[in-house]
mmCIF file of C-alpha atoms in Angstrom:
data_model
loop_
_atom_site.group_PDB
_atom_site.id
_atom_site.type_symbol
_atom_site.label_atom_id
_atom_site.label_comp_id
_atom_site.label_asym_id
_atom_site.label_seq_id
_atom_site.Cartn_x
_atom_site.Cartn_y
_atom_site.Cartn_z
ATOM 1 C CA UNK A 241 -16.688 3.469 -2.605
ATOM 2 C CA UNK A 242 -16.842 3.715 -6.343
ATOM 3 C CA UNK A 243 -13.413 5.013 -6.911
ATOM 4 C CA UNK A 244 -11.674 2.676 -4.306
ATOM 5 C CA UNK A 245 -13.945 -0.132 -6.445
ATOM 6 C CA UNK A 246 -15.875 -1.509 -3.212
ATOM 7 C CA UNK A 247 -18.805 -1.110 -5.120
ATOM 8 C CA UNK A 248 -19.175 -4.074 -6.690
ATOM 9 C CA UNK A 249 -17.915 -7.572 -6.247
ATOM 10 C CA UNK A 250 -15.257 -8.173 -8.941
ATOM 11 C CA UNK A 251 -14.768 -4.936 -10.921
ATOM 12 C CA UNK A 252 -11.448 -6.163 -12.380
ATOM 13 C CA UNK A 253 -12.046 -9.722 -13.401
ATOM 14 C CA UNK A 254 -9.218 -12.399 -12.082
ATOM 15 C CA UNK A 255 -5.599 -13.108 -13.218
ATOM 16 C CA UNK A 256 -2.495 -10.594 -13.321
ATOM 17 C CA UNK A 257 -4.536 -8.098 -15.807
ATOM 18 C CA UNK A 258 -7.102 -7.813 -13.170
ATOM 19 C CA UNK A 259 -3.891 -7.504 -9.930
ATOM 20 C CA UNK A 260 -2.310 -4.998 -12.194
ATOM 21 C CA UNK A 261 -5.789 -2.866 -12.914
ATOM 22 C CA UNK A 262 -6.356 -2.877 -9.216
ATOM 23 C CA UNK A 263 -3.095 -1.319 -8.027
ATOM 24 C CA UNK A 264 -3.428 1.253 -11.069
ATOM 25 C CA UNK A 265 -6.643 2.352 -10.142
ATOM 26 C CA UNK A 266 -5.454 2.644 -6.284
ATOM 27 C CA UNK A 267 -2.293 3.857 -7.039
ATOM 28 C CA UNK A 268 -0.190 1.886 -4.887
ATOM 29 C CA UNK A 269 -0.867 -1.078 -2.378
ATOM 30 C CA UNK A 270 0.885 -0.947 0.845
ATOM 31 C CA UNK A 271 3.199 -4.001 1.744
ATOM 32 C CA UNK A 272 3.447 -5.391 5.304
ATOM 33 C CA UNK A 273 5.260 -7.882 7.296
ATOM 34 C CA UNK A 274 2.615 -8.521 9.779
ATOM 35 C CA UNK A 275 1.139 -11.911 8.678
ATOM 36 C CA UNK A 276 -1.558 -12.156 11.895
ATOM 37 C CA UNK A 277 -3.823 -13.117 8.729
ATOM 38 C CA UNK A 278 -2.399 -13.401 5.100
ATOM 39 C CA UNK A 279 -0.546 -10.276 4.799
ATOM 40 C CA UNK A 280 -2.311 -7.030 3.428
ATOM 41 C CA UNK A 281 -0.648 -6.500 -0.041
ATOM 42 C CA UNK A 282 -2.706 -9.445 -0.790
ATOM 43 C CA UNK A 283 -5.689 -9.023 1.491
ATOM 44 C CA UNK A 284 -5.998 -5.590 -0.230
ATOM 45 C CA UNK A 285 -5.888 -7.316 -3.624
ATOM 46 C CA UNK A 286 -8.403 -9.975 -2.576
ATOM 47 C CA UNK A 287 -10.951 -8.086 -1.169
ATOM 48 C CA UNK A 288 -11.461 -6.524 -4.781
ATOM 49 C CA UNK A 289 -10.480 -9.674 -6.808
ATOM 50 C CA UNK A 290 -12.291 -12.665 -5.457
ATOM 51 C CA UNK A 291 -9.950 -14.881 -7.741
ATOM 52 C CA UNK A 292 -7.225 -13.392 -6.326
ATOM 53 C CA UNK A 293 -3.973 -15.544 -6.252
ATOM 54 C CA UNK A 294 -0.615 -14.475 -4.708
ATOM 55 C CA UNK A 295 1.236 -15.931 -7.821
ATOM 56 C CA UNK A 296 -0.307 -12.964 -10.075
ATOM 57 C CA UNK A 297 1.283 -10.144 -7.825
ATOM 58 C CA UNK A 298 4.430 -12.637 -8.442
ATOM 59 C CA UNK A 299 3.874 -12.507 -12.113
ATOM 60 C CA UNK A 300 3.372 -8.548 -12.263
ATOM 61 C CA UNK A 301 6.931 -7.699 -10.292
ATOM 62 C CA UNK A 302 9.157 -10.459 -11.829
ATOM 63 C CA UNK A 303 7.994 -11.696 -15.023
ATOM 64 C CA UNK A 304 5.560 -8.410 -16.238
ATOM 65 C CA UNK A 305 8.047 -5.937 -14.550
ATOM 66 C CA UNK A 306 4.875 -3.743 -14.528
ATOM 67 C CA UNK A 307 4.970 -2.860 -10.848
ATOM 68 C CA UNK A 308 7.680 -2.448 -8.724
ATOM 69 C CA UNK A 309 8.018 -1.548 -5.158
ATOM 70 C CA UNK A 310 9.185 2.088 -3.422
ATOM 71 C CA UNK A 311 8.549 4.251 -0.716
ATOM 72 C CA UNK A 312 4.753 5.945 -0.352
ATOM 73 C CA UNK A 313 3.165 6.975 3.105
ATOM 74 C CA UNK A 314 4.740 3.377 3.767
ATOM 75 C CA UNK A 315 6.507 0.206 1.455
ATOM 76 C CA UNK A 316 3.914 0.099 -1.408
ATOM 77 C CA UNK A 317 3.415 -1.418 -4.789
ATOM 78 C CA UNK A 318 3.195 1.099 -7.261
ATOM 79 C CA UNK A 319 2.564 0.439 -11.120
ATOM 80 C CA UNK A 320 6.056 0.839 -12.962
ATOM 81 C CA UNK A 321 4.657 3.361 -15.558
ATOM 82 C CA UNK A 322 5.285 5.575 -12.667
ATOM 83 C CA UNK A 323 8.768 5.275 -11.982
ATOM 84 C CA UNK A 324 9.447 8.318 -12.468
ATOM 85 C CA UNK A 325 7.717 10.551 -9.965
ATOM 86 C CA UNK A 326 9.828 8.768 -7.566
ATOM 87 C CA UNK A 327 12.769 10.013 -8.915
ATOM 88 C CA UNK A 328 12.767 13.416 -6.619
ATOM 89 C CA UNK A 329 12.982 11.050 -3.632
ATOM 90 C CA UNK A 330 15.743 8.757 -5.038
ATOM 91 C CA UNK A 331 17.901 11.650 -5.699
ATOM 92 C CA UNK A 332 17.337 12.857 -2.112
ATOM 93 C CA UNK A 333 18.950 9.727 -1.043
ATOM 94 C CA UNK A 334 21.869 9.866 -2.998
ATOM 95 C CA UNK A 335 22.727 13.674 -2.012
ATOM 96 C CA UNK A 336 21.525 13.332 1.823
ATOM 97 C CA UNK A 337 21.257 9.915 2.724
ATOM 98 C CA UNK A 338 19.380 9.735 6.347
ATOM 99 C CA UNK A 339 21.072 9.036 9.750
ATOM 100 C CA UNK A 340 19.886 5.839 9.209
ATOM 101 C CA UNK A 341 22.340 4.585 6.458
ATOM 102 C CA UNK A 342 25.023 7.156 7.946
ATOM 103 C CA UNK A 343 27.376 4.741 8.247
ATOM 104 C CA UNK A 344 26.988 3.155 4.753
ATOM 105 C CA UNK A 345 30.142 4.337 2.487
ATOM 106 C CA UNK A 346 30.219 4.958 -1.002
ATOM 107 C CA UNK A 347 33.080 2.387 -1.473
ATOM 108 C CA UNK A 348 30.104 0.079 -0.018
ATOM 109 C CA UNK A 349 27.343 1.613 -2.715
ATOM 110 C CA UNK A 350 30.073 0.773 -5.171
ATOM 111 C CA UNK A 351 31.525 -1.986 -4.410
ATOM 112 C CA UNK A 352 28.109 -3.838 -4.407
ATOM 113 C CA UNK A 353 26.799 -2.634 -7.807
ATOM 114 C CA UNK A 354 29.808 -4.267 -8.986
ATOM 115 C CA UNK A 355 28.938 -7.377 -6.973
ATOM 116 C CA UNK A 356 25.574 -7.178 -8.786
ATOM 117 C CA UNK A 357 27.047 -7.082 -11.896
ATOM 118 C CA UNK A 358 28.479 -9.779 -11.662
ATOM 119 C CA UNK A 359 26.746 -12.286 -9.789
ATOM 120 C CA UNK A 360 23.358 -10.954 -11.021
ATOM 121 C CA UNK A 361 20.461 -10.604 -8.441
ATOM 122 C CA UNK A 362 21.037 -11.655 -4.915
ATOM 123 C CA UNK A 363 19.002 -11.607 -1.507
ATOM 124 C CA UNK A 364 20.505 -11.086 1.730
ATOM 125 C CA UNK A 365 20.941 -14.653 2.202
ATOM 126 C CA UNK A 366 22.708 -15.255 -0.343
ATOM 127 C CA UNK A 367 25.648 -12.761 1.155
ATOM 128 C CA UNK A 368 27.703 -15.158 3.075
ATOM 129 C CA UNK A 369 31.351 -13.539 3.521
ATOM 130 C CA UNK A 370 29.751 -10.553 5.586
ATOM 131 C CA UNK A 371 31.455 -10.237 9.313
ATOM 132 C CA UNK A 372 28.853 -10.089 11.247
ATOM 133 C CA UNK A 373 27.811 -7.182 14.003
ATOM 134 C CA UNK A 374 25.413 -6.687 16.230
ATOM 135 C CA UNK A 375 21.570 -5.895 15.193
ATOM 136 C CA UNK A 376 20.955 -1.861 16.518
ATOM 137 C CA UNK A 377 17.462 -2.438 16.608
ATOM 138 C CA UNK A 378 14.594 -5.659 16.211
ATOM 139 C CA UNK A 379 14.261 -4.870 12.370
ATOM 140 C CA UNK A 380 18.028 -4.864 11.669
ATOM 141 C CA UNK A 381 20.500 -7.345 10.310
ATOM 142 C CA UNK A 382 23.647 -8.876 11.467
ATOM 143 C CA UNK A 383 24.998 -8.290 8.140
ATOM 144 C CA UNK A 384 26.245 -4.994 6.688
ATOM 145 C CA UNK A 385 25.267 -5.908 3.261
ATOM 146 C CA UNK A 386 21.817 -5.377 4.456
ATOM 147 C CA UNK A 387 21.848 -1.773 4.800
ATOM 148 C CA UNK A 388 24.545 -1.243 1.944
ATOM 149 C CA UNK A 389 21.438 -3.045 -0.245
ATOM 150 C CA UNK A 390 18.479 -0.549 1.732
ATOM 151 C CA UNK A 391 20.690 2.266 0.639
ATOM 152 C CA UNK A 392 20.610 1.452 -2.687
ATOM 153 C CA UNK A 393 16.873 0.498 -2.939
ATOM 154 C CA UNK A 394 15.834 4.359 -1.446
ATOM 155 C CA UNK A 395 18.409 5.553 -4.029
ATOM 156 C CA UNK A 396 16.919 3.528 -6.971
ATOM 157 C CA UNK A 397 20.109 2.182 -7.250
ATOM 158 C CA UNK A 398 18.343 -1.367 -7.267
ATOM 159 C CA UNK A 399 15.130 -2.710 -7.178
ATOM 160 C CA UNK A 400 13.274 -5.899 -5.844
ATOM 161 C CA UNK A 401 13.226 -7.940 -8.819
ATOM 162 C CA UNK A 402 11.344 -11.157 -6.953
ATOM 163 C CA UNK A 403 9.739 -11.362 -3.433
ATOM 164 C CA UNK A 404 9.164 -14.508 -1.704
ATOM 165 C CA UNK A 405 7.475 -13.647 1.502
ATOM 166 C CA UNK A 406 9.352 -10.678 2.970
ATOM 167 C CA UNK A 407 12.938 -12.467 1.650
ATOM 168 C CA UNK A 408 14.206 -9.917 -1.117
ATOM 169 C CA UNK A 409 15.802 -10.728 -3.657
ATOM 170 C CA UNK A 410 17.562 -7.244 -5.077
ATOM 171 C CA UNK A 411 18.649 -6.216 -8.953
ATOM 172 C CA UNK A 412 20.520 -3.262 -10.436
ATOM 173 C CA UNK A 413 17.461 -1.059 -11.298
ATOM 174 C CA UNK A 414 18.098 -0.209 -15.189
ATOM 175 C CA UNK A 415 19.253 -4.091 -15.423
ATOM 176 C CA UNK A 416 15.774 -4.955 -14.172
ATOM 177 C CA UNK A 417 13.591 -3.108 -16.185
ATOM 178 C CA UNK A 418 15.975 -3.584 -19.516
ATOM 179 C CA UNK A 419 15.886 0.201 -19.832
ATOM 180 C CA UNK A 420 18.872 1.277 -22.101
ATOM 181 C CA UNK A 421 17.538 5.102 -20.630
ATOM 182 C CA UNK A 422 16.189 5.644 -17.511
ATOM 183 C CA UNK A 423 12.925 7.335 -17.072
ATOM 184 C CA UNK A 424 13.610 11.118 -17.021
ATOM 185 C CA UNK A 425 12.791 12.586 -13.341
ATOM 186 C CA UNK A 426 10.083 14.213 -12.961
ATOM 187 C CA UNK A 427 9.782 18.179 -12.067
ATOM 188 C CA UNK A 428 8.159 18.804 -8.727
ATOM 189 C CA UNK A 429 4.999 20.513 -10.286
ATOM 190 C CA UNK A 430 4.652 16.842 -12.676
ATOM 191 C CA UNK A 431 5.173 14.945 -9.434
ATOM 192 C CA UNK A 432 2.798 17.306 -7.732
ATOM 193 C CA UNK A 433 -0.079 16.354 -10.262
ATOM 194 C CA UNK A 434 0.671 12.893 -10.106
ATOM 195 C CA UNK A 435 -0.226 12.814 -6.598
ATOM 196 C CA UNK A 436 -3.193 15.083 -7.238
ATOM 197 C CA UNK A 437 -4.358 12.503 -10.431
ATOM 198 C CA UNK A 438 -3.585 9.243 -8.187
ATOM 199 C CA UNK A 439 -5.768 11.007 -4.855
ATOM 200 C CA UNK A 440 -8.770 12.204 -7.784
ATOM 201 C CA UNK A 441 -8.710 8.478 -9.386
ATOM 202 C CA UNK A 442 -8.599 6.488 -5.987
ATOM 203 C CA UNK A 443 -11.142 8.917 -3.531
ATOM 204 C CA UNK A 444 -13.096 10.454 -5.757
ATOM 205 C CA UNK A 445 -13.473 13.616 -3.336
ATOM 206 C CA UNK A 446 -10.125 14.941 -2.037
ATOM 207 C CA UNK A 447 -8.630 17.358 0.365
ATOM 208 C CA UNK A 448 -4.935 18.867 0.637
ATOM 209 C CA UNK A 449 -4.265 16.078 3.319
ATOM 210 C CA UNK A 450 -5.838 13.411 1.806
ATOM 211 C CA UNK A 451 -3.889 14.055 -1.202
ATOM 212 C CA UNK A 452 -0.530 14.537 1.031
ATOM 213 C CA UNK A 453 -1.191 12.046 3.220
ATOM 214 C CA UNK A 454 2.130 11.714 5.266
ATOM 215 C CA UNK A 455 4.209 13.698 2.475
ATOM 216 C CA UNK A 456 3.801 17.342 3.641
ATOM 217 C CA UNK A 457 6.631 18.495 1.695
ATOM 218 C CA UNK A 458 4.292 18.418 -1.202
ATOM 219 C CA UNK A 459 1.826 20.214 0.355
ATOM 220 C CA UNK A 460 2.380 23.777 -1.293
ATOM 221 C CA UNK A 461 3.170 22.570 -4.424
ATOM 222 C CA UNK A 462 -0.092 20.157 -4.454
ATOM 223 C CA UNK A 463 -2.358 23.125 -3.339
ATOM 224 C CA UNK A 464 -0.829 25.121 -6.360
ATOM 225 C CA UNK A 465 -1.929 22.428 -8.858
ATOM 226 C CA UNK A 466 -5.507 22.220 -7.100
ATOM 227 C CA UNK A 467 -5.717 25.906 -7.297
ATOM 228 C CA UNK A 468 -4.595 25.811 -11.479
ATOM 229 C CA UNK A 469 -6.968 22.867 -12.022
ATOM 230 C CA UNK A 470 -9.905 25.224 -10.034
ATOM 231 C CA UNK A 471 -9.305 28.220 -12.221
ATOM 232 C CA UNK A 472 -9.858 26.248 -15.305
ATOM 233 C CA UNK A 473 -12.726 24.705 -14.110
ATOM 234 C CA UNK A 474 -11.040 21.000 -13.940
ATOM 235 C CA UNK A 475 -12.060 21.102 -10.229
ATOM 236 C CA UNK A 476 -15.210 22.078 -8.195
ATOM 237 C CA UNK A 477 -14.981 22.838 -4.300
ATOM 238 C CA UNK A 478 -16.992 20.359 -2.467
ATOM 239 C CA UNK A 479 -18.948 20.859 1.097
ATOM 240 C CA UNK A 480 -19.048 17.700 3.242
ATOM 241 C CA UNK A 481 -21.539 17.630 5.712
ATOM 242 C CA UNK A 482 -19.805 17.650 9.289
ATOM 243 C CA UNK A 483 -16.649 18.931 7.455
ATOM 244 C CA UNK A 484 -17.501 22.370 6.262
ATOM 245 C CA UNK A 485 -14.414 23.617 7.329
ATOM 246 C CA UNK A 486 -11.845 21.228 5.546
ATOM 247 C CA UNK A 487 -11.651 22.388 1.953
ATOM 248 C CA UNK A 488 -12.365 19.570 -0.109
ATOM 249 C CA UNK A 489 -12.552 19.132 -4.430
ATOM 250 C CA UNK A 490 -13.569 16.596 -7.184
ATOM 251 C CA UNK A 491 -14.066 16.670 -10.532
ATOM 252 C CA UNK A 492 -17.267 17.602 -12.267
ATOM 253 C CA UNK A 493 -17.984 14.710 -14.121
ATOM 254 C CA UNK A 494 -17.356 12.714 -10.533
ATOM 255 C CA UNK A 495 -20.420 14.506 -9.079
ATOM 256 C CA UNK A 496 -22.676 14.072 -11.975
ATOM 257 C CA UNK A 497 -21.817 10.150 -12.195
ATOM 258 C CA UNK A 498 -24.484 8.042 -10.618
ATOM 259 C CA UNK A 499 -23.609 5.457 -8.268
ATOM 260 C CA UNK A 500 -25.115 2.238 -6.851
ATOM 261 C CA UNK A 501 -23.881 -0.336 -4.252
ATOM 262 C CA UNK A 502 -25.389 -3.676 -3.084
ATOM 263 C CA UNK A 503 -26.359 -3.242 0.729
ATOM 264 C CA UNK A 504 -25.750 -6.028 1.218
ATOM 265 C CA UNK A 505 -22.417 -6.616 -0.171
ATOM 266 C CA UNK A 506 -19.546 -7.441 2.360
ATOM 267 C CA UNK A 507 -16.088 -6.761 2.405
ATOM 268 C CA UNK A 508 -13.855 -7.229 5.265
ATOM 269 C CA UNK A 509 -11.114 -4.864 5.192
ATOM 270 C CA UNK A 510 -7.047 -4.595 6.305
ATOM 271 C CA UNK A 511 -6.773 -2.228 8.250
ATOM 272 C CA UNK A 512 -3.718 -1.007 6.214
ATOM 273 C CA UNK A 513 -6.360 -0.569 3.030
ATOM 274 C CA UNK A 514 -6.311 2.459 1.240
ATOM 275 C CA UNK A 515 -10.074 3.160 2.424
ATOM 276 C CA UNK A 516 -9.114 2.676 5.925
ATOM 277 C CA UNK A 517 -5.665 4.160 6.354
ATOM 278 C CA UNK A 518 -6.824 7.880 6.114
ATOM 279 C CA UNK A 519 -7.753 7.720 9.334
ATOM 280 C CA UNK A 520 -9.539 11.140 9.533
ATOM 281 C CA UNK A 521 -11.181 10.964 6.438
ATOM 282 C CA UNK A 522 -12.891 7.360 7.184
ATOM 283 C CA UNK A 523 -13.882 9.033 10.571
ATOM 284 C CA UNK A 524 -15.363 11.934 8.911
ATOM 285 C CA UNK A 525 -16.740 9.927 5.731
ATOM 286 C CA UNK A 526 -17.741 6.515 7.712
ATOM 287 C CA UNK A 527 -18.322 8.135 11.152
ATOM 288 C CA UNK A 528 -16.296 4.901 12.491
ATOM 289 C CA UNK A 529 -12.558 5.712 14.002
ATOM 290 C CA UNK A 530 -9.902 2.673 13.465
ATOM 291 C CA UNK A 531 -7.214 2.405 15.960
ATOM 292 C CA UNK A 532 -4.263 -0.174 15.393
ATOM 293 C CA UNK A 533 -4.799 -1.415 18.591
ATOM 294 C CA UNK A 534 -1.388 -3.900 18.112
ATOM 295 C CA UNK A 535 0.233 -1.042 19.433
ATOM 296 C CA UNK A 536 -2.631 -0.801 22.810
ATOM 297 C CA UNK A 537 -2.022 -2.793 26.032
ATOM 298 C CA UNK A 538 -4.169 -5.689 25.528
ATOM 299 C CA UNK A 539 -6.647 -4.552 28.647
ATOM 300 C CA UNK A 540 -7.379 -1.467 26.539
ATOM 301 C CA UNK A 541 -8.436 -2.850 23.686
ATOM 302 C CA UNK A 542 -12.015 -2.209 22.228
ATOM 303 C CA UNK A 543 -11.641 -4.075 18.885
ATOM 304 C CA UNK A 544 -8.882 -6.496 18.718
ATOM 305 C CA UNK A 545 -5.269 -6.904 18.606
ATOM 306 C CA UNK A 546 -5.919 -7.115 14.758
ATOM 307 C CA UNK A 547 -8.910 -6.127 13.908
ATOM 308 C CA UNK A 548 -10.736 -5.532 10.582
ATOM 309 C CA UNK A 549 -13.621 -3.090 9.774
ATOM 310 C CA UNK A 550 -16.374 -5.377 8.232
ATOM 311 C CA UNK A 551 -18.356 -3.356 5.114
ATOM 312 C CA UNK A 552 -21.614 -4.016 4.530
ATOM 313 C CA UNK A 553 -22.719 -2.217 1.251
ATOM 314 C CA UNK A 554 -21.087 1.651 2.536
ATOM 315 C CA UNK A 555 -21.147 0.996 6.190
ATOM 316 C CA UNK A 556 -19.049 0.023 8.624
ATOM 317 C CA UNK A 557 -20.920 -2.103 10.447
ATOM 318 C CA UNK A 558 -18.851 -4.538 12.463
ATOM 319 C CA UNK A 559 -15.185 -4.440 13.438
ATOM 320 C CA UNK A 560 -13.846 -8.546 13.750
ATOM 321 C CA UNK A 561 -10.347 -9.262 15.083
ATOM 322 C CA UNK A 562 -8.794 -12.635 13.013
ATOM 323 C CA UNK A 563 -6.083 -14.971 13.646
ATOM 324 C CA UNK A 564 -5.434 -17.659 11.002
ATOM 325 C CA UNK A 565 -3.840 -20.825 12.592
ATOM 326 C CA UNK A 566 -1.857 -22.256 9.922
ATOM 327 C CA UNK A 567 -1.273 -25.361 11.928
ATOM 328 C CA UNK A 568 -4.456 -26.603 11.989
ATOM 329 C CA UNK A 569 -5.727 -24.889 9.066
ATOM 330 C CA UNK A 570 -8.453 -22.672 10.718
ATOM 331 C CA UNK A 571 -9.571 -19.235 10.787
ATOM 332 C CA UNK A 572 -9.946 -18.421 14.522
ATOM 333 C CA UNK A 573 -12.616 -15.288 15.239
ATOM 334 C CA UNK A 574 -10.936 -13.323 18.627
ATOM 335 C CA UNK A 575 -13.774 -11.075 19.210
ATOM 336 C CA UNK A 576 -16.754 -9.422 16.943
ATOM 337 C CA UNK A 577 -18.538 -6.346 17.054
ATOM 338 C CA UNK A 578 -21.495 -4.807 15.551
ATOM 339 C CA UNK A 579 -21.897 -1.266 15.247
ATOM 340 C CA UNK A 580 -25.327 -1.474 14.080
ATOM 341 C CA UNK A 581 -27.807 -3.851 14.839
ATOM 342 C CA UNK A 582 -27.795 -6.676 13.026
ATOM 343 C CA UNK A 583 -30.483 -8.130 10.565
ATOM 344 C CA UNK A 584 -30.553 -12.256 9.732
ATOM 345 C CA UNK A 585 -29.791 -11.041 6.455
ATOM 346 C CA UNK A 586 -26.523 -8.934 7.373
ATOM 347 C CA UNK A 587 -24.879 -12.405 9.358
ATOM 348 C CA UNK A 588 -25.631 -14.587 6.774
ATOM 349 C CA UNK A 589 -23.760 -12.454 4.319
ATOM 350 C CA UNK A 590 -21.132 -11.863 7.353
ATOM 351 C CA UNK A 591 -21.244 -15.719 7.638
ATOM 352 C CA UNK A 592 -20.358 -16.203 3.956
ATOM 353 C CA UNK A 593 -17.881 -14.013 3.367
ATOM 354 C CA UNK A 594 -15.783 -15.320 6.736
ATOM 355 C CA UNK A 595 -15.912 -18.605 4.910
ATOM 356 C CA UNK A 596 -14.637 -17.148 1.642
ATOM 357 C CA UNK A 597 -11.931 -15.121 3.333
ATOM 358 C CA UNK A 598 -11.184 -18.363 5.538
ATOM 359 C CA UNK A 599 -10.331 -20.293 2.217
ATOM 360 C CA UNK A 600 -8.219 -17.576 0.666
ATOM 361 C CA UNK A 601 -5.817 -17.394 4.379
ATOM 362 C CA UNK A 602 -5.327 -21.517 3.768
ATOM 363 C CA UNK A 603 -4.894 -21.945 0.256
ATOM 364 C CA UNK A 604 -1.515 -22.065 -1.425
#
């Protein structure tokens, strides 16, 4: 709770410095299209800024060019000091792009970055002289460009220099970030302790998955650096009750820290937040199990077709499913749960925070 900074209300303060703290201290902040509620790059951000505003996210990836956006367990933004550790994966791209952008040429590759050049950033729709083709899937385009641009993104060929919504607007990478040298690529055993440093500074207690979480090529290499940082006493094995069996490590100085949390303190959570995305490890850790159930047939459903784990001080106490209904300005509760039983005290505090969570979906 401490590390994911649940603990307290508003650990970063408000503004850009405090959007910019945030992702640094989680390491990256996933980005998604759904927008059920306000969508969770932001929701993530508000629930540990309570002055949150989207315009400071904005600020950070246009203006600040602190944080840009790449490739994690999913589409994430990830503070631009770390660039580099990325660089493995962009290569990857270049030498082996995937079946998916098969039929992307390097004429293509290079005939945009010259189109880039010399227009200077451009979104998809501002590509008119494509010839259309037909979309291959839902989340396709009609226009080639599309892909050509995708391509060039995974390669680091360009980033996303402004978002408005989920319409990107792309820029040649170096051009972007006014480097006159790109960051130098990091080794595998750099990128390796990265991700080790990023899992320490954002969970506090970490295992080999939780650390790899969807990225099991790293896995070896990752183990390696917990095993270096365990023979010079930099890590300590930790038992978790219930979990005796999964090897799991923090740092000293994270065990002998003391810790306090309001109980009655609410949060509620996207379900695509950092504390609830491990799936396992919030079983294990929160004895609660979060299913996307989107993706169930509506008659199975338990929760929700979007539902949200509600916190209350380190428990998960309630699951609510939320639809925001821009039209008339509302924030429409589909179903609630409690997990626990509830005390007057625990809905009023559930009460108040719907209402402050209900403002943030409607304001501009």
């Amino acid at each position: 709770m401490a590390a994911q900074r649940l603990d307290e209300r508003a650990p970063f303060g408000a503004g850009p410095a405090a959007a910019q703290a945030a992702i640094e201290q989680l390491g990256y902040v996933q980005i998604d299209t759904i927008n059920v509620i306000e969508r969770c790059h932001h929701h993530i951000l508000f629930s540990r800024i309570p002055d949150y505003s989207r315009a400071d996210l904005a600020q950070l990836q246009s203006q600040n060019k602190s944080i840009f956006e790449y490739w994690t367990h999913a589409l994430s933004y990830v503070p631009s000091a770390d660039f580099r550790f990325f660089g493995a994966a962009m290569q990857k791209f270049r030498d082996t792009p995937s079946t998916w952008f098969g039929s992307v040429t390097t004429a293509e590759v290079k005939a945009m970055t010259q189109r880039l050049l010399n227009e200077g950033p451009l979104s998809i729709r501002d590509i008119e002289d494509d010839v259309l083709i037909e979309k291959t899937h839902a989340w396709g385009s009609k226009k080639p460009s599309k892909r050509v641009l995708q391509l060039m993104f995974f390669q680091g060929l360009v980033t996303i220099s402004e978002r408005a919504g989920m319409l990107k607007t792309y820029e040649l990478t170096q051009r972007h970030f006014e480097w006159q040298t790109p960051p130098r690529r990091a080794t595998e055993n750099q990128t390796a302790n990265y991700l080790l440093d990023r899992a320490l500074q954002a969970q506090g207690v970490v295992s080999l998955a939780s650390v790899c979480h969807l990225n099991a090529g790293m896995k070896k290499a990752v183990n390696e650096a917990i095993e270096a940082r365990v023979r010079r006493k930099q890590l300590v094995a930790v038992a978790l009750e219930g979990a005796e069996k999964i090897a799991h490590w923090a740092k000293p100085e994270t065990l002998e820290t003391e810790h306090s949390i309001d109980p009655e303190l609410v949060h509620i959570l996207s379900p695509f937040d950092p504390l609830i995305i491990l799936r396992k490890r919030l079983e294990m850790v929160f004895d609660y199990s979060h299913v996307f159930e989107a993706y169930v047939p509506a008659a199975k459903r338990k929760y929700g077709y979007f539902a949200l784990p509600v916190l209350i001080g380190d428990r998960v106490a309630a699951v609510v499913d939320l639809k925001t209904d821009r039209s008339t300005k509302t924030l429409n509760v589909q179903n609630f749960v409690w997990r626990e039983t509830p005390t007057a005290e625990s809905k009023a505090a559930i009460d108040a925070e719907l209402g402050r969570f209900e403002s943030f979906q409607l304001r501009g």
